[in-house]
Short mmCIF file of the C-alpha atoms (twelve columns), coordinates in Angstrom:
data_MODEL
# 
_entry.id   MODEL 
# 
loop_
_atom_site.group_PDB 
_atom_site.id 
_atom_site.type_symbol 
_atom_site.label_atom_id 
_atom_site.label_alt_id 
_atom_site.label_comp_id 
_atom_site.label_asym_id 
_atom_site.label_seq_id 
_atom_site.Cartn_x 
_atom_site.Cartn_y 
_atom_site.Cartn_z 
_atom_site.pdbx_PDB_model_num 
ATOM 1   C CA . UNK A 1   21.591 2.977   55.415 1 
ATOM 2   C CA . UNK A 2   22.314 3.676   52.035 1 
ATOM 3   C CA . UNK A 3   22.112 2.163   49.093 1 
ATOM 4   C CA . UNK A 4   24.982 1.973   46.250 1 
ATOM 5   C CA . UNK A 5   22.996 0.727   43.902 1 
ATOM 6   C CA . UNK A 6   20.446 3.504   42.582 1 
ATOM 7   C CA . UNK A 7   17.033 2.345   42.736 1 
ATOM 8   C CA . UNK A 8   14.443 0.600   45.091 1 
ATOM 9   C CA . UNK A 9   15.647 0.206   48.700 1 
ATOM 10  C CA . UNK A 10  15.816 -3.619  49.037 1 
ATOM 11  C CA . UNK A 11  18.930 -3.505  50.788 1 
ATOM 12  C CA . UNK A 12  16.307 -2.897  53.611 1 
ATOM 13  C CA . UNK A 13  15.072 -6.809  53.243 1 
ATOM 14  C CA . UNK A 14  17.635 -8.471  54.591 1 
ATOM 15  C CA . UNK A 15  17.677 -10.662 58.111 1 
ATOM 16  C CA . UNK A 16  18.926 -9.903  61.373 1 
ATOM 17  C CA . UNK A 17  20.536 -11.932 63.983 1 
ATOM 18  C CA . UNK A 18  21.447 -11.535 67.749 1 
ATOM 19  C CA . UNK A 19  24.070 -13.346 69.359 1 
ATOM 20  C CA . UNK A 20  24.064 -12.982 73.489 1 
ATOM 21  C CA . UNK A 21  27.265 -14.310 74.942 1 
ATOM 22  C CA . UNK A 22  28.281 -16.325 72.061 1 
ATOM 23  C CA . UNK A 23  24.344 -17.728 71.975 1 
ATOM 24  C CA . UNK A 24  21.687 -16.702 68.795 1 
ATOM 25  C CA . UNK A 25  18.646 -15.938 70.463 1 
ATOM 26  C CA . UNK A 26  16.692 -13.996 67.576 1 
ATOM 27  C CA . UNK A 27  16.531 -14.430 63.954 1 
ATOM 28  C CA . UNK A 28  14.548 -11.671 62.641 1 
ATOM 29  C CA . UNK A 29  13.200 -11.319 58.967 1 
ATOM 30  C CA . UNK A 30  14.917 -7.903  58.285 1 
ATOM 31  C CA . UNK A 31  15.389 -4.616  59.049 1 
ATOM 32  C CA . UNK A 32  11.990 -3.551  57.494 1 
ATOM 33  C CA . UNK A 33  10.716 -5.242  60.383 1 
ATOM 34  C CA . UNK A 34  12.866 -5.226  63.256 1 
ATOM 35  C CA . UNK A 35  12.348 -1.715  62.712 1 
ATOM 36  C CA . UNK A 36  8.916  -1.891  62.127 1 
ATOM 37  C CA . UNK A 37  9.109  -0.604  58.553 1 
ATOM 38  C CA . UNK A 38  7.676  -3.245  56.363 1 
ATOM 39  C CA . UNK A 39  5.716  -2.347  53.309 1 
ATOM 40  C CA . UNK A 40  8.483  0.402   52.799 1 
ATOM 41  C CA . UNK A 41  7.643  3.108   50.188 1 
ATOM 42  C CA . UNK A 42  4.330  3.220   49.926 1 
ATOM 43  C CA . UNK A 43  2.025  5.841   50.924 1 
ATOM 44  C CA . UNK A 44  1.799  6.812   54.684 1 
ATOM 45  C CA . UNK A 45  3.623  3.616   55.512 1 
ATOM 46  C CA . UNK A 46  7.685  3.745   55.693 1 
ATOM 47  C CA . UNK A 47  7.728  6.246   53.018 1 
ATOM 48  C CA . UNK A 48  9.453  9.672   55.383 1 
ATOM 49  C CA . UNK A 49  10.926 9.944   58.662 1 
ATOM 50  C CA . UNK A 50  8.602  9.740   61.595 1 
ATOM 51  C CA . UNK A 51  9.252  9.337   65.174 1 
ATOM 52  C CA . UNK A 52  6.931  6.665   67.444 1 
ATOM 53  C CA . UNK A 53  7.224  5.743   71.294 1 
ATOM 54  C CA . UNK A 54  9.534  2.763   70.768 1 
ATOM 55  C CA . UNK A 55  10.592 2.921   67.145 1 
ATOM 56  C CA . UNK A 56  10.841 5.074   63.990 1 
ATOM 57  C CA . UNK A 57  12.122 5.974   61.008 1 
ATOM 58  C CA . UNK A 58  14.855 8.711   60.345 1 
ATOM 59  C CA . UNK A 59  14.627 9.081   57.149 1 
ATOM 60  C CA . UNK A 60  13.132 7.870   53.944 1 
ATOM 61  C CA . UNK A 61  14.207 8.572   50.264 1 
ATOM 62  C CA . UNK A 62  13.540 6.969   47.456 1 
ATOM 63  C CA . UNK A 63  15.809 8.982   44.833 1 
ATOM 64  C CA . UNK A 64  18.959 8.716   47.176 1 
ATOM 65  C CA . UNK A 65  17.944 4.695   48.188 1 
ATOM 66  C CA . UNK A 66  18.321 5.770   51.735 1 
ATOM 67  C CA . UNK A 67  16.830 5.090   54.758 1 
ATOM 68  C CA . UNK A 68  17.369 4.783   58.863 1 
ATOM 69  C CA . UNK A 69  15.402 3.737   61.632 1 
ATOM 70  C CA . UNK A 70  15.459 3.409   65.743 1 
ATOM 71  C CA . UNK A 71  13.967 0.715   67.889 1 
ATOM 72  C CA . UNK A 72  14.498 0.854   71.891 1 
ATOM 73  C CA . UNK A 73  14.488 -1.886  74.144 1 
ATOM 74  C CA . UNK A 74  12.487 -1.651  77.432 1 
ATOM 75  C CA . UNK A 75  9.988  -4.194  78.105 1 
ATOM 76  C CA . UNK A 76  11.833 -6.616  75.519 1 
ATOM 77  C CA . UNK A 77  15.302 -5.416  76.694 1 
ATOM 78  C CA . UNK A 78  17.791 -7.812  76.238 1 
ATOM 79  C CA . UNK A 79  20.832 -8.233  78.774 1 
ATOM 80  C CA . UNK A 80  23.759 -9.765  78.234 1 
ATOM 81  C CA . UNK A 81  26.870 -10.260 80.473 1 
ATOM 82  C CA . UNK A 82  29.743 -10.666 78.203 1 
ATOM 83  C CA . UNK A 83  29.135 -9.754  74.461 1 
ATOM 84  C CA . UNK A 84  25.908 -8.855  71.943 1 
ATOM 85  C CA . UNK A 85  26.569 -9.161  68.624 1 
ATOM 86  C CA . UNK A 86  23.462 -8.167  65.969 1 
ATOM 87  C CA . UNK A 87  23.625 -8.002  62.419 1 
ATOM 88  C CA . UNK A 88  21.739 -7.265  59.421 1 
ATOM 89  C CA . UNK A 89  21.985 -8.683  56.188 1 
ATOM 90  C CA . UNK A 90  22.132 -6.255  53.302 1 
ATOM 91  C CA . UNK A 91  19.576 -7.397  50.389 1 
ATOM 92  C CA . UNK A 92  16.736 -10.090 50.482 1 
ATOM 93  C CA . UNK A 93  19.928 -12.585 50.950 1 
ATOM 94  C CA . UNK A 94  23.364 -12.947 50.740 1 
ATOM 95  C CA . UNK A 95  23.793 -9.731  51.271 1 
ATOM 96  C CA . UNK A 96  23.247 -9.182  47.312 1 
ATOM 97  C CA . UNK A 97  22.494 -5.375  47.509 1 
ATOM 98  C CA . UNK A 98  25.649 -3.132  47.954 1 
ATOM 99  C CA . UNK A 99  25.171 -1.243  50.895 1 
ATOM 100 C CA . UNK A 100 26.522 0.699   53.362 1 
ATOM 101 C CA . UNK A 101 25.016 0.605   56.779 1 
ATOM 102 C CA . UNK A 102 25.515 2.916   60.340 1 
ATOM 103 C CA . UNK A 103 24.774 2.148   63.552 1 
ATOM 104 C CA . UNK A 104 24.955 3.870   67.117 1 
ATOM 105 C CA . UNK A 105 23.533 1.639   70.182 1 
ATOM 106 C CA . UNK A 106 23.273 3.010   73.594 1 
ATOM 107 C CA . UNK A 107 23.969 0.576   76.475 1 
ATOM 108 C CA . UNK A 108 22.812 0.619   80.223 1 
ATOM 109 C CA . UNK A 109 26.032 -0.632  82.078 1 
ATOM 110 C CA . UNK A 110 27.783 -0.103  85.065 1 
ATOM 111 C CA . UNK A 111 30.905 0.896   83.186 1 
ATOM 112 C CA . UNK A 112 31.908 2.383   79.314 1 
ATOM 113 C CA . UNK A 113 31.483 -0.647  76.647 1 
ATOM 114 C CA . UNK A 114 34.010 -1.123  74.067 1 
ATOM 115 C CA . UNK A 115 33.514 0.589   70.821 1 
ATOM 116 C CA . UNK A 116 33.826 -0.985  67.526 1 
ATOM 117 C CA . UNK A 117 35.009 2.174   65.532 1 
ATOM 118 C CA . UNK A 118 36.122 5.506   66.305 1 
ATOM 119 C CA . UNK A 119 33.961 7.758   64.292 1 
ATOM 120 C CA . UNK A 120 36.079 10.160  61.426 1 
ATOM 121 C CA . UNK A 121 35.326 12.151  58.970 1 
ATOM 122 C CA . UNK A 122 35.951 9.094   56.390 1 
ATOM 123 C CA . UNK A 123 33.288 6.896   57.845 1 
ATOM 124 C CA . UNK A 124 30.979 9.911   58.640 1 
ATOM 125 C CA . UNK A 125 30.779 11.101  55.071 1 
ATOM 126 C CA . UNK A 126 27.304 11.457  53.398 1 
ATOM 127 C CA . UNK A 127 27.264 9.399   50.075 1 
ATOM 128 C CA . UNK A 128 25.844 11.715  47.458 1 
ATOM 129 C CA . UNK A 129 24.801 9.370   44.076 1 
ATOM 130 C CA . UNK A 130 25.243 10.739  41.003 1 
ATOM 131 C CA . UNK A 131 21.986 8.633   39.608 1 
ATOM 132 C CA . UNK A 132 18.927 9.248   41.337 1 
ATOM 133 C CA . UNK A 133 15.449 7.480   40.402 1 
ATOM 134 C CA . UNK A 134 11.925 8.746   40.834 1 
ATOM 135 C CA . UNK A 135 8.810  6.107   41.642 1 
ATOM 136 C CA . UNK A 136 5.187  7.326   40.640 1 
ATOM 137 C CA . UNK A 137 4.310  5.960   44.053 1 
ATOM 138 C CA . UNK A 138 5.894  8.610   46.070 1 
ATOM 139 C CA . UNK A 139 6.275  11.628  43.613 1 
ATOM 140 C CA . UNK A 140 4.253  14.900  44.184 1 
ATOM 141 C CA . UNK A 141 2.545  15.752  41.244 1 
ATOM 142 C CA . UNK A 142 0.499  19.342  40.538 1 
ATOM 143 C CA . UNK A 143 -2.120 19.609  37.815 1 
ATOM 144 C CA . UNK A 144 -3.222 22.399  35.103 1 
ATOM 145 C CA . UNK A 145 -6.151 20.863  33.273 1 
ATOM 146 C CA . UNK A 146 -7.499 17.482  33.708 1 
ATOM 147 C CA . UNK A 147 -5.716 14.530  34.156 1 
ATOM 148 C CA . UNK A 148 -6.500 10.976  35.401 1 
ATOM 149 C CA . UNK A 149 -3.960 9.016   37.414 1 
ATOM 150 C CA . UNK A 150 -4.137 4.978   37.509 1 
ATOM 151 C CA . UNK A 151 -1.121 3.721   39.116 1 
ATOM 152 C CA . UNK A 152 1.586  4.569   36.277 1 
ATOM 153 C CA . UNK A 153 -0.850 5.466   34.017 1 
ATOM 154 C CA . UNK A 154 -1.579 9.145   32.840 1 
ATOM 155 C CA . UNK A 155 -4.453 9.908   30.991 1 
ATOM 156 C CA . UNK A 156 -4.638 14.074  30.264 1 
ATOM 157 C CA . UNK A 157 -7.838 16.008  28.663 1 
ATOM 158 C CA . UNK A 158 -7.851 18.943  26.125 1 
ATOM 159 C CA . UNK A 159 -3.722 19.015  26.230 1 
ATOM 160 C CA . UNK A 160 -3.304 19.119  29.961 1 
ATOM 161 C CA . UNK A 161 -0.403 19.361  31.833 1 
ATOM 162 C CA . UNK A 162 1.531  17.595  34.470 1 
ATOM 163 C CA . UNK A 163 3.901  19.328  36.902 1 
ATOM 164 C CA . UNK A 164 6.370  16.660  38.753 1 
ATOM 165 C CA . UNK A 165 8.204  18.272  41.761 1 
ATOM 166 C CA . UNK A 166 12.216 17.463  41.806 1 
ATOM 167 C CA . UNK A 167 12.820 19.673  45.276 1 
ATOM 168 C CA . UNK A 168 14.750 16.514  46.792 1 
ATOM 169 C CA . UNK A 169 17.246 16.589  44.188 1 
ATOM 170 C CA . UNK A 170 20.405 18.303  44.578 1 
ATOM 171 C CA . UNK A 171 20.945 21.068  42.247 1 
ATOM 172 C CA . UNK A 172 22.988 20.626  38.916 1 
ATOM 173 C CA . UNK A 173 22.515 19.172  35.295 1 
ATOM 174 C CA . UNK A 174 21.049 16.071  34.985 1 
ATOM 175 C CA . UNK A 175 20.284 13.652  32.044 1 
ATOM 176 C CA . UNK A 176 16.975 12.525  32.641 1 
ATOM 177 C CA . UNK A 177 15.678 9.029   31.071 1 
ATOM 178 C CA . UNK A 178 12.717 7.224   32.170 1 
ATOM 179 C CA . UNK A 179 11.413 3.192   32.119 1 
ATOM 180 C CA . UNK A 180 8.337  3.441   30.039 1 
ATOM 181 C CA . UNK A 181 5.386  2.105   28.192 1 
ATOM 182 C CA . UNK A 182 4.020  2.853   24.832 1 
ATOM 183 C CA . UNK A 183 0.770  1.887   23.827 1 
ATOM 184 C CA . UNK A 184 -1.977 2.829   20.799 1 
ATOM 185 C CA . UNK A 185 -2.521 5.655   22.686 1 
ATOM 186 C CA . UNK A 186 -0.005 6.733   23.887 1 
ATOM 187 C CA . UNK A 187 0.537  10.839  23.894 1 
ATOM 188 C CA . UNK A 188 3.015  13.240  22.589 1 
ATOM 189 C CA . UNK A 189 4.539  15.445  24.932 1 
ATOM 190 C CA . UNK A 190 7.022  18.452  25.706 1 
ATOM 191 C CA . UNK A 191 9.225  18.968  28.892 1 
ATOM 192 C CA . UNK A 192 9.105  22.113  30.214 1 
ATOM 193 C CA . UNK A 193 11.050 23.579  33.380 1 
ATOM 194 C CA . UNK A 194 9.551  26.766  33.889 1 
ATOM 195 C CA . UNK A 195 8.541  28.856  30.852 1 
ATOM 196 C CA . UNK A 196 11.369 27.404  28.680 1 
ATOM 197 C CA . UNK A 197 10.983 24.326  26.555 1 
ATOM 198 C CA . UNK A 198 13.373 21.747  27.189 1 
ATOM 199 C CA . UNK A 199 12.993 18.476  24.590 1 
ATOM 200 C CA . UNK A 200 11.852 17.745  21.764 1 
ATOM 201 C CA . UNK A 201 8.424  16.495  20.641 1 
ATOM 202 C CA . UNK A 202 8.276  12.995  22.910 1 
ATOM 203 C CA . UNK A 203 6.141  10.447  21.641 1 
ATOM 204 C CA . UNK A 204 4.663  7.286   23.765 1 
ATOM 205 C CA . UNK A 205 2.827  5.685   20.590 1 
ATOM 206 C CA . UNK A 206 3.170  2.581   19.360 1 
ATOM 207 C CA . UNK A 207 0.971  0.293   17.292 1 
ATOM 208 C CA . UNK A 208 1.281  -2.226  20.816 1 
ATOM 209 C CA . UNK A 209 2.315  -1.670  23.774 1 
ATOM 210 C CA . UNK A 210 6.154  -2.132  24.319 1 
ATOM 211 C CA . UNK A 211 8.751  -1.003  27.282 1 
ATOM 212 C CA . UNK A 212 11.590 1.022   26.945 1 
ATOM 213 C CA . UNK A 213 14.008 0.681   29.565 1 
ATOM 214 C CA . UNK A 214 16.425 4.202   30.253 1 
ATOM 215 C CA . UNK A 215 15.484 5.920   27.309 1 
ATOM 216 C CA . UNK A 216 16.528 9.430   27.210 1 
ATOM 217 C CA . UNK A 217 13.510 12.271  27.446 1 
ATOM 218 C CA . UNK A 218 15.793 15.848  28.141 1 
ATOM 219 C CA . UNK A 219 18.084 17.374  29.877 1 
ATOM 220 C CA . UNK A 220 17.380 18.754  33.185 1 
ATOM 221 C CA . UNK A 221 18.926 21.710  35.274 1 
ATOM 222 C CA . UNK A 222 17.922 21.971  38.882 1 
ATOM 223 C CA . UNK A 223 18.335 24.993  41.202 1 
ATOM 224 C CA . UNK A 224 16.200 26.869  43.712 1 
ATOM 225 C CA . UNK A 225 14.331 28.449  41.152 1 
ATOM 226 C CA . UNK A 226 14.384 25.110  38.579 1 
ATOM 227 C CA . UNK A 227 13.310 22.019  40.808 1 
ATOM 228 C CA . UNK A 228 10.159 20.650  38.741 1 
ATOM 229 C CA . UNK A 229 9.561  19.548  35.579 1 
ATOM 230 C CA . UNK A 230 6.252  19.824  33.860 1 
ATOM 231 C CA . UNK A 231 5.154  17.457  31.020 1 
ATOM 232 C CA . UNK A 232 2.843  19.230  28.255 1 
ATOM 233 C CA . UNK A 233 0.578  17.005  26.787 1 
ATOM 234 C CA . UNK A 234 -0.482 17.169  23.010 1 
ATOM 235 C CA . UNK A 235 -4.115 17.597  22.649 1 
ATOM 236 C CA . UNK A 236 -5.400 14.473  20.970 1 
ATOM 237 C CA . UNK A 237 -8.501 12.889  22.426 1 
ATOM 238 C CA . UNK A 238 -7.338 9.127   20.784 1 
ATOM 239 C CA . UNK A 239 -3.623 9.850   21.928 1 
ATOM 240 C CA . UNK A 240 -3.751 10.990  25.284 1 
ATOM 241 C CA . UNK A 241 -2.189 8.849   27.514 1 
ATOM 242 C CA . UNK A 242 1.550  8.284   29.272 1 
ATOM 243 C CA . UNK A 243 2.643  5.232   31.464 1 
ATOM 244 C CA . UNK A 244 5.861  5.313   33.318 1 
ATOM 245 C CA . UNK A 245 7.251  3.159   35.984 1 
ATOM 246 C CA . UNK A 246 10.221 5.473   36.853 1 
ATOM 247 C CA . UNK A 247 12.083 8.130   35.996 1 
ATOM 248 C CA . UNK A 248 16.469 7.962   36.325 1 
ATOM 249 C CA . UNK A 249 18.278 11.572  36.647 1 
ATOM 250 C CA . UNK A 250 21.963 11.368  36.026 1 
ATOM 251 C CA . UNK A 251 24.185 13.823  36.877 1 
ATOM 252 C CA . UNK A 252 26.422 15.828  34.284 1 
ATOM 253 C CA . UNK A 253 29.905 15.870  35.518 1 
# 
């Protein structure tokens, strides 16, 4: 299942329905439950590929807005004589989240089952979005110095550094934006890749808490040697906090 709108994988919320021989027999609450993948995008839940005896995740990526799942019907098999139709809605309701679903089904039968669509280079092509989004709950961080993490809030001591892993991001040049909150204790930071500073000083300070959506942060180059970005805090015991809800990378064409 590939989301066609960058961001959270909310297309996974759509209801599922199964019709056997013309009669609806199951109306479920969505693919996140159908594949037992509820509470996705949380640590140690549906957050990466995993294999279990009867169901599992084929993949999960927030930056790519992509996932996949499998389910085996053994003790709860659904026999049919003439037809079986299984559909999954895209999005919380009314297919309101654009997505590209591809499915493969295997049947026990006494003869071959008609296929609905022949695989081709066009309909099996992997979609690569130009905009990728990173959310703090599934980011990988490294620290130099003392950094206190509280949800989306990061508080540094004595000019510490916070490195964000970008190994999942394809190589290329990107514009980095952020959905951030500024505050009276907001820090001043600079962005670095390896030993190269790639930004001007950026301030998270404001007299009162304010939200800034998709604010430009810096330009990045991603390759096998530069697949991280490090935030250097300016040492200031009173202004030492940053708060970001997500990071947005837009590929430069």
